[in-house]
């Protein structure tokens, strides 16, 4: 299963995604308890979840769910912004207008590796 974990803080998750993350964590627990293969995907958005607190929350998920195969960091990109324009829909002004710097994603990945272990990588598009 490819399993996205966007924000560790439920209130922040609700502010950005429209709902808290308790159901997401429950679903992850459900899959893990049944021994399913899981790749934890960590979309990383500058100014939103590229924080120490999110790294700690992701590390805690990885430690408490040792059956997770790996964590893939998905650095923010702007590929979808053009599609919004084509659909006549405005982009959320709170989102960055440019892609995440590779060095920033790498630094966050290294921090997560220090907290959670080596099964962390940056996914390449």
GROMACS .gro file of C-alpha atoms in nm:
model
  125
    1UNK     CA    1   0.000   0.000   0.000
    2UNK     CA    2   0.120   0.352  -0.078
    3UNK     CA    3   0.017   0.545   0.230
    4UNK     CA    4   0.038   0.926   0.250
    5UNK     CA    5   0.113   1.091   0.584
    6UNK     CA    6   0.089   1.466   0.537
    7UNK     CA    7   0.092   1.618   0.885
    8UNK     CA    8   0.149   1.467   1.226
    9UNK     CA    9  -0.050   1.729   1.413
   10UNK     CA   10  -0.422   1.661   1.376
   11UNK     CA   11  -0.525   2.026   1.411
   12UNK     CA   12  -0.278   2.134   1.143
   13UNK     CA   13  -0.396   1.846   0.925
   14UNK     CA   14  -0.753   1.968   0.962
   15UNK     CA   15  -0.653   2.325   0.876
   16UNK     CA   16  -0.474   2.218   0.556
   17UNK     CA   17  -0.672   1.911   0.449
   18UNK     CA   18  -1.021   1.969   0.588
   19UNK     CA   19  -1.018   1.686   0.843
   20UNK     CA   20  -0.797   1.568   1.126
   21UNK     CA   21  -0.561   1.274   1.083
   22UNK     CA   22  -0.708   1.027   1.335
   23UNK     CA   23  -0.881   0.816   1.067
   24UNK     CA   24  -0.561   0.814   0.862
   25UNK     CA   25  -0.359   0.686   1.158
   26UNK     CA   26  -0.631   0.428   1.235
   27UNK     CA   27  -0.619   0.304   0.877
   28UNK     CA   28  -0.241   0.277   0.897
   29UNK     CA   29  -0.273   0.079   1.221
   30UNK     CA   30  -0.528  -0.150   1.053
   31UNK     CA   31  -0.297  -0.227   0.761
   32UNK     CA   32   0.009  -0.268   0.982
   33UNK     CA   33  -0.168  -0.506   1.223
   34UNK     CA   34  -0.257  -0.728   0.928
   35UNK     CA   35   0.102  -0.743   0.806
   36UNK     CA   36   0.041  -0.554   0.482
   37UNK     CA   37   0.335  -0.412   0.289
   38UNK     CA   38   0.332  -0.035   0.333
   39UNK     CA   39   0.535   0.244   0.179
   40UNK     CA   40   0.485   0.558   0.385
   41UNK     CA   41   0.475   0.857   0.152
   42UNK     CA   42   0.564   1.192   0.303
   43UNK     CA   43   0.465   1.486   0.080
   44UNK     CA   44   0.695   1.769   0.189
   45UNK     CA   45   0.573   2.126   0.139
   46UNK     CA   46   0.794   2.423   0.234
   47UNK     CA   47   0.636   2.636   0.502
   48UNK     CA   48   0.367   2.376   0.571
   49UNK     CA   49   0.517   2.051   0.697
   50UNK     CA   50   0.893   2.079   0.652
   51UNK     CA   51   0.921   2.118   1.029
   52UNK     CA   52   1.100   1.944   1.310
   53UNK     CA   53   0.765   1.850   1.466
   54UNK     CA   54   0.651   1.675   1.148
   55UNK     CA   55   0.985   1.492   1.120
   56UNK     CA   56   0.939   1.371   1.477
   57UNK     CA   57   0.580   1.262   1.407
   58UNK     CA   58   0.687   1.074   1.092
   59UNK     CA   59   0.973   0.911   1.283
   60UNK     CA   60   0.731   0.802   1.556
   61UNK     CA   61   0.504   0.646   1.293
   62UNK     CA   62   0.800   0.458   1.146
   63UNK     CA   63   0.918   0.338   1.488
   64UNK     CA   64   0.572   0.230   1.603
   65UNK     CA   65   0.500   0.051   1.274
   66UNK     CA   66   0.818  -0.151   1.209
   67UNK     CA   67   0.651  -0.338   0.922
   68UNK     CA   68   0.657  -0.027   0.705
   69UNK     CA   69   0.891  -0.110   0.418
   70UNK     CA   70   1.027   0.244   0.372
   71UNK     CA   71   0.939   0.612   0.377
   72UNK     CA   72   0.943   0.805   0.051
   73UNK     CA   73   0.975   1.182   0.078
   74UNK     CA   74   0.784   1.355  -0.202
   75UNK     CA   75   0.926   1.707  -0.241
   76UNK     CA   76   0.674   1.973  -0.337
   77UNK     CA   77   0.651   2.061  -0.705
   78UNK     CA   78   0.430   2.296  -0.905
   79UNK     CA   79   0.324   2.060  -1.185
   80UNK     CA   80  -0.043   2.085  -1.091
   81UNK     CA   81  -0.059   2.465  -1.086
   82UNK     CA   82  -0.086   2.484  -1.465
   83UNK     CA   83  -0.382   2.247  -1.457
   84UNK     CA   84  -0.561   2.468  -1.207
   85UNK     CA   85  -0.509   2.760  -1.442
   86UNK     CA   86  -0.651   2.558  -1.733
   87UNK     CA   87  -0.957   2.476  -1.523
   88UNK     CA   88  -1.003   2.840  -1.429
   89UNK     CA   89  -0.948   2.765  -1.063
   90UNK     CA   90  -0.716   2.971  -0.847
   91UNK     CA   91  -0.421   2.815  -0.672
   92UNK     CA   92  -0.419   2.832  -0.294
   93UNK     CA   93  -0.212   3.143  -0.220
   94UNK     CA   94  -0.074   2.974   0.092
   95UNK     CA   95   0.112   2.719  -0.122
   96UNK     CA   96   0.458   2.798  -0.255
   97UNK     CA   97   0.478   2.921  -0.612
   98UNK     CA   98   0.795   2.726  -0.686
   99UNK     CA   99   0.925   2.376  -0.631
  100UNK     CA  100   1.113   2.277  -0.318
  101UNK     CA  101   1.489   2.317  -0.333
  102UNK     CA  102   1.657   1.974  -0.352
  103UNK     CA  103   1.895   2.073  -0.072
  104UNK     CA  104   1.602   2.151   0.156
  105UNK     CA  105   1.441   1.812   0.087
  106UNK     CA  106   1.775   1.638   0.141
  107UNK     CA  107   1.829   1.814   0.475
  108UNK     CA  108   1.482   1.712   0.595
  109UNK     CA  109   1.544   1.354   0.477
  110UNK     CA  110   1.871   1.341   0.669
  111UNK     CA  111   1.695   1.466   0.982
  112UNK     CA  112   1.427   1.200   0.945
  113UNK     CA  113   1.692   0.932   0.892
  114UNK     CA  114   1.863   1.044   1.213
  115UNK     CA  115   1.533   1.008   1.399
  116UNK     CA  116   1.391   0.697   1.233
  117UNK     CA  117   1.665   0.499   1.060
  118UNK     CA  118   1.793   0.441   0.710
  119UNK     CA  119   1.470   0.330   0.535
  120UNK     CA  120   1.403   0.688   0.420
  121UNK     CA  121   1.457   0.810   0.065
  122UNK     CA  122   1.362   1.101  -0.154
  123UNK     CA  123   1.136   0.988  -0.436
  124UNK     CA  124   1.241   1.113  -0.778
  125UNK     CA  125   0.979   1.213  -1.032
   0.00000   0.00000   0.00000
